[in-house]
Amino acid sequence: MAEETVGEWRGWRVAAQGALYGEHGFYRRPEGPAGHFRTSVHASPLFAGAVARLLCRVDEALGRPASLGFVDMGAGRGELVTGVLAALPPAVAARARGYAVELADRPAGLDHRVEWLTEPPGGVTGLLFANEWLDNVPVEVAEVDPTGVPRLVLVRRDGTERLGEPVAGADARWLARWWPLPPEPGLRAEIGLPRDTAWAAAAATVDRGLAVAVDYAHTAGARPPFGTLTGFRAGRESAPVPDGSCDLTAHVALDACAGPGARLLTQREALHALGVAGERPPLSLASTDPAAYVRALAGAGEAAELTATGGLGDFGWLVEPAGIPDPLR
């Protein structure tokens, strides 16, 4: 990130772009995202296994193509794509090609089958999966001023904010359509237009198959009145400060991102459809095979975390088929 003075006022979109993805940005730090927050990928290998089963369903719907693509958007350090490739049956793994899309450098020791890219490949036949990617696509923040007018929120590098110009143009049209703000001073919204554009571009790289976005989400009728912009540092939620020291994230208006034929569901619904249920093993197994019982009990605990109400299970899944039936129905 270029040198900036603390007193420089910028919109949140520009400020977050530099803080997250600039030369010394948060996502270029050596510890990677896993050093600061825990996603479903880090919570349990059951998640990668479920995504592998989804890829197998896509493979079946595609008629088992000679080359089956799996694109991991916002790949972090390649944890998901590595887990998915490892969980595939041998016959599918032999045809699979893994792509990790990330701005940070390729990590040492990554599976040689994974191609490391800064943009998704075109012409994909297979599955594009964006796990907690869209929440880190920077957006502008709007706040209603004392006269009832939504204005852009400007921020300095130390996190201090003030109000700027009234929201206008395409941003104003997006707010009016997807997140209308009543004229009550202090109400806030994140203007999700850049995420709509980013998702449309990513999904368009899938010629045949499925595109899935998984994220913290909200939909029309249940928008948070004061927005959701926040920071994460060393596993704890923190104030959002655009200096590269913390993650900057905001929940996603997934309904605004959805293209024609897309469907929204919860992670709980999606993982249940993929066989991740979180049910405790029968107690009788403890006496007949104690080791298997312990393993099954641990797996049930991990599955319960991935599908928990009020937790990871409430994540939104945006499922967008391209030329195949929805494999989660």
Short mmCIF file of C-alpha atoms in Angstrom, two decimals:
data_model
loop_
_atom_site.label_atom_id
_atom_site.label_comp_id
_atom_site.label_asym_id
_atom_site.label_seq_id
_atom_site.Cartn_x
_atom_site.Cartn_y
_atom_site.Cartn_z
CA MET A 1 0.00 0.00 0.00
CA ALA A 2 1.31 3.43 -0.91
CA GLU A 3 2.29 5.80 1.88
CA GLU A 4 -0.74 7.73 3.10
CA THR A 5 -1.22 10.46 5.64
CA VAL A 6 -3.58 9.87 8.54
CA GLY A 7 -5.53 12.95 7.46
CA GLU A 8 -6.39 11.73 3.93
CA TRP A 9 -10.15 11.26 3.52
CA ARG A 10 -11.30 8.53 1.13
CA GLY A 11 -14.44 6.52 0.50
CA TRP A 12 -14.53 3.11 2.18
CA ARG A 13 -14.21 1.26 -1.12
CA VAL A 14 -10.84 2.81 -2.01
CA ALA A 15 -9.63 2.69 1.59
CA ALA A 16 -10.48 -1.00 2.00
CA GLN A 17 -9.02 -1.94 -1.38
CA GLY A 18 -5.63 -0.61 -0.37
CA ALA A 19 -5.81 -1.94 3.18
CA LEU A 20 -6.71 -5.46 2.07
CA TYR A 21 -4.99 -5.91 -1.27
CA GLY A 22 -2.32 -3.21 -1.55
CA GLU A 23 1.39 -4.00 -1.54
CA HIS A 24 1.43 -4.38 2.25
CA GLY A 25 -2.28 -5.21 2.60
CA PHE A 26 -3.86 -7.61 5.05
CA TYR A 27 -4.37 -10.40 2.51
CA ARG A 28 -0.72 -10.35 1.49
CA ARG A 29 0.51 -11.01 5.04
CA PRO A 30 2.40 -14.31 5.47
CA GLU A 31 0.06 -15.81 8.07
CA GLY A 32 -2.91 -15.66 5.69
CA PRO A 33 -6.57 -15.25 6.65
CA ALA A 34 -6.50 -18.35 8.88
CA GLY A 35 -4.24 -16.45 11.26
CA HIS A 36 -7.06 -14.02 12.02
CA PHE A 37 -10.44 -15.70 11.59
CA ARG A 38 -12.00 -19.15 11.23
CA THR A 39 -14.12 -20.06 8.23
CA SER A 40 -16.09 -23.25 7.57
CA VAL A 41 -13.02 -24.57 5.73
CA HIS A 42 -10.95 -24.26 8.89
CA ALA A 43 -13.72 -25.52 11.19
CA SER A 44 -13.77 -29.06 9.81
CA PRO A 45 -12.60 -31.22 6.88
CA LEU A 46 -16.27 -32.19 6.58
CA PHE A 47 -16.81 -28.93 4.69
CA ALA A 48 -14.26 -29.77 1.96
CA GLY A 49 -15.74 -33.26 1.82
CA ALA A 50 -19.20 -31.83 1.23
CA VAL A 51 -17.90 -29.53 -1.52
CA ALA A 52 -16.18 -32.55 -3.09
CA ARG A 53 -19.53 -34.38 -3.11
CA LEU A 54 -21.11 -31.33 -4.73
CA LEU A 55 -18.38 -31.39 -7.39
CA CYS A 56 -19.16 -35.07 -7.99
CA ARG A 57 -22.84 -34.22 -8.49
CA VAL A 58 -21.83 -31.51 -10.97
CA ASP A 59 -19.60 -34.07 -12.71
CA GLU A 60 -22.55 -36.48 -13.06
CA ALA A 61 -24.81 -33.71 -14.42
CA LEU A 62 -22.12 -32.79 -16.96
CA GLY A 63 -21.79 -36.39 -18.17
CA ARG A 64 -18.33 -36.93 -16.64
CA PRO A 65 -16.27 -34.61 -18.88
CA ALA A 66 -12.64 -35.39 -19.70
CA SER A 67 -11.55 -32.31 -17.72
CA LEU A 68 -13.50 -31.28 -14.62
CA GLY A 69 -12.64 -27.85 -13.19
CA PHE A 70 -12.84 -26.76 -9.55
CA VAL A 71 -12.23 -23.04 -9.03
CA ASP A 72 -11.63 -21.81 -5.46
CA MET A 73 -12.31 -18.06 -5.43
CA GLY A 74 -10.52 -16.09 -2.71
CA ALA A 75 -8.50 -19.21 -1.96
CA GLY A 76 -6.52 -17.89 1.01
CA ARG A 77 -3.64 -20.34 1.21
CA GLY A 78 -5.38 -23.02 -0.85
CA GLU A 79 -6.97 -24.90 2.06
CA LEU A 80 -10.31 -25.60 0.36
CA VAL A 81 -9.05 -26.63 -3.07
CA THR A 82 -6.49 -28.91 -1.42
CA GLY A 83 -9.16 -30.53 0.74
CA VAL A 84 -11.58 -30.96 -2.15
CA LEU A 85 -9.03 -32.63 -4.42
CA ALA A 86 -7.99 -34.96 -1.61
CA ALA A 87 -11.62 -35.96 -0.91
CA LEU A 88 -12.56 -36.86 -4.50
CA PRO A 89 -12.94 -40.50 -5.53
CA PRO A 90 -9.92 -41.63 -7.62
CA ALA A 91 -11.90 -41.83 -10.87
CA VAL A 92 -13.04 -38.21 -10.49
CA ALA A 93 -9.71 -36.94 -9.12
CA ALA A 94 -7.97 -38.27 -12.23
CA ARG A 95 -9.99 -35.83 -14.37
CA ALA A 96 -10.12 -32.91 -11.96
CA ARG A 97 -8.19 -29.67 -12.35
CA GLY A 98 -7.88 -27.34 -9.40
CA TYR A 99 -7.59 -23.56 -9.64
CA ALA A 100 -6.90 -21.26 -6.69
CA VAL A 101 -7.77 -17.60 -7.33
CA GLU A 102 -5.96 -15.28 -4.93
CA LEU A 103 -3.86 -12.09 -5.06
CA ALA A 104 -1.32 -13.29 -2.49
CA ASP A 105 1.68 -15.32 -3.64
CA ARG A 106 1.38 -19.07 -4.09
CA PRO A 107 2.17 -20.78 -0.78
CA ALA A 108 5.11 -23.16 -0.61
CA GLY A 109 4.24 -26.84 -0.71
CA LEU A 110 0.83 -26.44 -2.34
CA ASP A 111 -0.39 -29.50 -4.26
CA HIS A 112 1.21 -29.37 -7.72
CA ARG A 113 -2.18 -30.11 -9.31
CA VAL A 114 -3.46 -26.67 -8.22
CA GLU A 115 -2.96 -23.78 -10.65
CA TRP A 116 -2.49 -20.47 -8.81
CA LEU A 117 -4.16 -17.48 -10.52
CA THR A 118 -5.09 -13.88 -9.81
CA GLU A 119 -8.25 -14.10 -11.95
CA PRO A 120 -10.62 -17.05 -12.52
CA PRO A 121 -9.95 -19.03 -15.69
CA GLY A 122 -12.41 -18.69 -18.55
CA GLY A 123 -14.49 -21.44 -20.08
CA VAL A 124 -14.82 -23.55 -16.93
CA THR A 125 -16.64 -26.87 -17.08
CA GLY A 126 -17.23 -27.77 -13.46
CA LEU A 127 -17.71 -25.91 -10.17
CA LEU A 128 -16.69 -22.39 -9.14
CA PHE A 129 -16.89 -21.99 -5.37
CA ALA A 130 -16.48 -18.66 -3.58
CA ASN A 131 -16.34 -19.22 0.17
CA GLU A 132 -16.31 -15.91 2.09
CA TRP A 133 -14.98 -14.03 -0.93
CA LEU A 134 -17.71 -11.48 -1.64
CA ASP A 135 -17.67 -10.07 1.90
CA ASN A 136 -14.13 -8.88 1.19
CA VAL A 137 -14.98 -7.18 -2.12
CA PRO A 138 -14.74 -3.52 -0.99
CA VAL A 139 -17.87 -1.37 -1.13
CA GLU A 140 -18.87 2.17 -0.32
CA VAL A 141 -20.71 2.89 2.91
CA ALA A 142 -23.65 5.32 3.03
CA GLU A 143 -25.12 7.07 6.07
CA VAL A 144 -28.21 9.24 6.40
CA ASP A 145 -27.32 12.80 7.43
CA PRO A 146 -29.36 15.04 9.82
CA THR A 147 -31.50 16.27 6.91
CA GLY A 148 -32.43 12.72 5.81
CA VAL A 149 -30.02 12.54 2.82
CA PRO A 150 -27.84 9.42 2.33
CA ARG A 151 -24.21 10.47 2.00
CA LEU A 152 -21.00 8.57 1.33
CA VAL A 153 -18.97 7.84 4.44
CA LEU A 154 -15.35 8.97 4.18
CA VAL A 155 -12.62 7.45 6.33
CA ARG A 156 -9.03 8.17 7.30
CA ARG A 157 -6.31 5.56 7.70
CA ASP A 158 -6.82 5.56 11.48
CA GLY A 159 -10.52 4.69 11.09
CA THR A 160 -11.95 8.15 11.78
CA GLU A 161 -15.05 8.85 9.68
CA ARG A 162 -17.01 11.81 8.37
CA LEU A 163 -19.78 12.27 5.82
CA GLY A 164 -19.02 13.26 2.25
CA GLU A 165 -21.12 13.97 -0.83
CA PRO A 166 -24.69 12.69 -1.29
CA VAL A 167 -24.91 9.24 -2.85
CA ALA A 168 -25.54 9.68 -6.57
CA GLY A 169 -25.64 7.84 -9.91
CA ALA A 170 -25.46 4.05 -10.04
CA ASP A 171 -24.81 3.84 -6.29
CA ALA A 172 -28.01 5.76 -5.56
CA ARG A 173 -29.98 3.54 -7.94
CA TRP A 174 -28.60 0.44 -6.23
CA LEU A 175 -29.63 1.76 -2.80
CA ALA A 176 -33.11 2.62 -4.02
CA ARG A 177 -33.55 -0.88 -5.48
CA TRP A 178 -31.84 -3.08 -2.91
CA TRP A 179 -31.35 -1.20 0.36
CA PRO A 180 -33.59 1.90 0.57
CA LEU A 181 -32.69 4.03 3.59
CA PRO A 182 -35.52 5.80 5.45
CA PRO A 183 -34.76 9.49 6.21
CA GLU A 184 -33.62 8.74 9.76
CA PRO A 185 -30.21 10.21 10.69
CA GLY A 186 -27.54 7.63 11.42
CA LEU A 187 -28.97 4.74 9.41
CA ARG A 188 -26.27 3.08 7.30
CA ALA A 189 -25.93 0.71 4.37
CA GLU A 190 -23.16 -0.91 2.37
CA ILE A 191 -23.62 -0.27 -1.35
CA GLY A 192 -23.20 -3.74 -2.85
CA LEU A 193 -22.94 -2.83 -6.53
CA PRO A 194 -19.22 -3.85 -6.82
CA ARG A 195 -20.12 -7.26 -5.41
CA ASP A 196 -22.93 -7.72 -7.90
CA THR A 197 -20.47 -6.92 -10.68
CA ALA A 198 -17.71 -9.13 -9.27
CA TRP A 199 -20.05 -12.10 -8.85
CA ALA A 200 -21.56 -11.72 -12.33
CA ALA A 201 -18.05 -11.72 -13.82
CA ALA A 202 -16.96 -14.77 -11.80
CA ALA A 203 -20.12 -16.76 -12.53
CA ALA A 204 -19.81 -15.94 -16.24
CA THR A 205 -16.51 -17.88 -16.39
CA VAL A 206 -18.51 -21.11 -15.92
CA ASP A 207 -19.57 -22.30 -19.37
CA ARG A 208 -21.26 -25.42 -17.98
CA GLY A 209 -21.61 -26.42 -14.38
CA LEU A 210 -22.31 -24.52 -11.20
CA ALA A 211 -21.22 -21.32 -9.47
CA VAL A 212 -21.69 -21.05 -5.69
CA ALA A 213 -21.08 -18.11 -3.35
CA VAL A 214 -21.11 -18.73 0.40
CA ASP A 215 -21.07 -15.80 2.80
CA TYR A 216 -22.46 -13.82 5.68
CA ALA A 217 -25.64 -12.57 4.05
CA HIS A 218 -28.88 -10.64 4.34
CA THR A 219 -31.82 -10.16 2.01
CA ALA A 220 -34.44 -7.50 1.29
CA GLY A 221 -36.81 -7.04 4.18
CA ALA A 222 -34.16 -7.90 6.75
CA ARG A 223 -31.31 -5.49 6.07
CA PRO A 224 -29.37 -4.46 9.19
CA PRO A 225 -30.28 -0.83 10.00
CA PHE A 226 -26.73 0.29 10.75
CA GLY A 227 -24.82 -1.85 8.26
CA THR A 228 -22.34 -4.60 9.12
CA LEU A 229 -18.88 -3.22 8.36
CA THR A 230 -16.38 -4.56 10.90
CA GLY A 231 -12.81 -5.72 11.35
CA PHE A 232 -11.15 -8.95 12.51
CA ARG A 233 -7.71 -9.20 14.05
CA ALA A 234 -6.09 -12.29 15.63
CA GLY A 235 -9.39 -14.13 15.94
CA ARG A 236 -11.35 -11.27 17.48
CA GLU A 237 -13.79 -8.77 16.06
CA SER A 238 -12.28 -5.30 16.05
CA ALA A 239 -12.96 -1.77 14.87
CA PRO A 240 -12.67 -1.47 11.08
CA VAL A 241 -9.42 0.42 10.53
CA PRO A 242 -8.15 0.61 6.91
CA ASP A 243 -4.42 0.49 7.69
CA GLY A 244 -3.69 -3.12 6.66
CA SER A 245 -3.61 -4.41 10.23
CA CYS A 246 -6.99 -6.20 10.18
CA ASP A 247 -9.53 -7.83 7.95
CA LEU A 248 -12.32 -5.55 6.71
CA THR A 249 -15.59 -7.29 6.03
CA ALA A 250 -19.30 -6.59 5.58
CA HIS A 251 -22.19 -8.98 5.08
CA VAL A 252 -23.39 -9.52 1.51
CA ALA A 253 -26.74 -8.68 -0.08
CA LEU A 254 -26.78 -12.03 -1.87
CA ASP A 255 -30.22 -11.43 -3.35
CA ALA A 256 -28.80 -8.45 -5.24
CA CYS A 257 -25.95 -10.61 -6.58
CA ALA A 258 -28.20 -13.43 -7.81
CA GLY A 259 -28.44 -13.89 -11.56
CA PRO A 260 -31.28 -15.47 -13.56
CA GLY A 261 -31.99 -19.01 -12.39
CA ALA A 262 -30.04 -18.59 -9.14
CA ARG A 263 -31.32 -19.83 -5.80
CA LEU A 264 -30.62 -18.79 -2.22
CA LEU A 265 -30.51 -21.22 0.69
CA THR A 266 -28.80 -21.49 4.04
CA GLN A 267 -25.59 -23.40 4.65
CA ARG A 268 -27.58 -25.66 6.97
CA GLU A 269 -29.93 -26.58 4.10
CA ALA A 270 -27.08 -27.01 1.62
CA LEU A 271 -24.92 -29.19 3.87
CA HIS A 272 -27.88 -31.33 4.90
CA ALA A 273 -28.51 -31.94 1.19
CA LEU A 274 -24.86 -32.99 0.90
CA GLY A 275 -25.01 -35.43 3.81
CA VAL A 276 -23.63 -33.30 6.66
CA ALA A 277 -26.25 -33.68 9.39
CA GLY A 278 -24.60 -33.46 12.82
CA GLU A 279 -26.52 -36.40 14.30
CA ARG A 280 -24.96 -38.20 17.27
CA PRO A 281 -23.95 -41.84 16.63
CA PRO A 282 -25.99 -44.56 18.37
CA LEU A 283 -24.81 -45.25 21.89
CA SER A 284 -24.69 -48.96 21.10
CA LEU A 285 -21.65 -48.28 18.91
CA ALA A 286 -19.69 -47.28 22.00
CA SER A 287 -19.80 -50.86 23.29
CA THR A 288 -19.29 -52.65 19.97
CA ASP A 289 -16.59 -50.33 18.51
CA PRO A 290 -15.44 -47.63 20.95
CA ALA A 291 -12.89 -46.10 18.56
CA ALA A 292 -15.47 -45.76 15.79
CA TYR A 293 -17.90 -44.22 18.28
CA VAL A 294 -15.35 -41.57 19.31
CA ARG A 295 -14.62 -40.75 15.66
CA ALA A 296 -18.30 -40.53 14.84
CA LEU A 297 -18.97 -38.36 17.88
CA ALA A 298 -16.18 -35.95 16.87
CA GLY A 299 -17.58 -35.81 13.34
CA ALA A 300 -21.07 -35.11 14.66
CA GLY A 301 -19.71 -32.20 16.72
CA GLU A 302 -17.98 -30.71 13.68
CA ALA A 303 -21.08 -31.17 11.55
CA ALA A 304 -23.18 -29.49 14.23
CA GLU A 305 -20.85 -26.47 14.18
CA LEU A 306 -21.04 -26.19 10.39
CA THR A 307 -24.87 -26.29 10.44
CA ALA A 308 -25.59 -24.46 13.72
CA THR A 309 -28.47 -22.02 13.94
CA GLY A 310 -27.09 -18.62 14.93
CA GLY A 311 -23.67 -19.62 13.61
CA LEU A 312 -22.12 -21.08 10.46
CA GLY A 313 -25.38 -22.78 9.50
CA ASP A 314 -26.96 -19.38 8.86
CA PHE A 315 -24.48 -18.49 6.11
CA GLY A 316 -26.14 -17.84 2.76
CA TRP A 317 -25.46 -20.03 -0.27
CA LEU A 318 -26.08 -18.49 -3.69
CA VAL A 319 -26.36 -21.40 -6.14
CA GLU A 320 -26.26 -20.54 -9.85
CA PRO A 321 -26.40 -23.42 -12.38
CA ALA A 322 -25.09 -23.03 -15.93
CA GLY A 323 -26.55 -25.52 -18.38
CA ILE A 324 -27.26 -28.21 -15.76
CA PRO A 325 -30.08 -28.86 -13.25
CA ASP A 326 -29.52 -27.53 -9.72
CA PRO A 327 -27.55 -30.38 -8.06
CA LEU A 328 -28.70 -29.33 -4.57
CA ARG A 329 -32.39 -29.94 -5.29
#
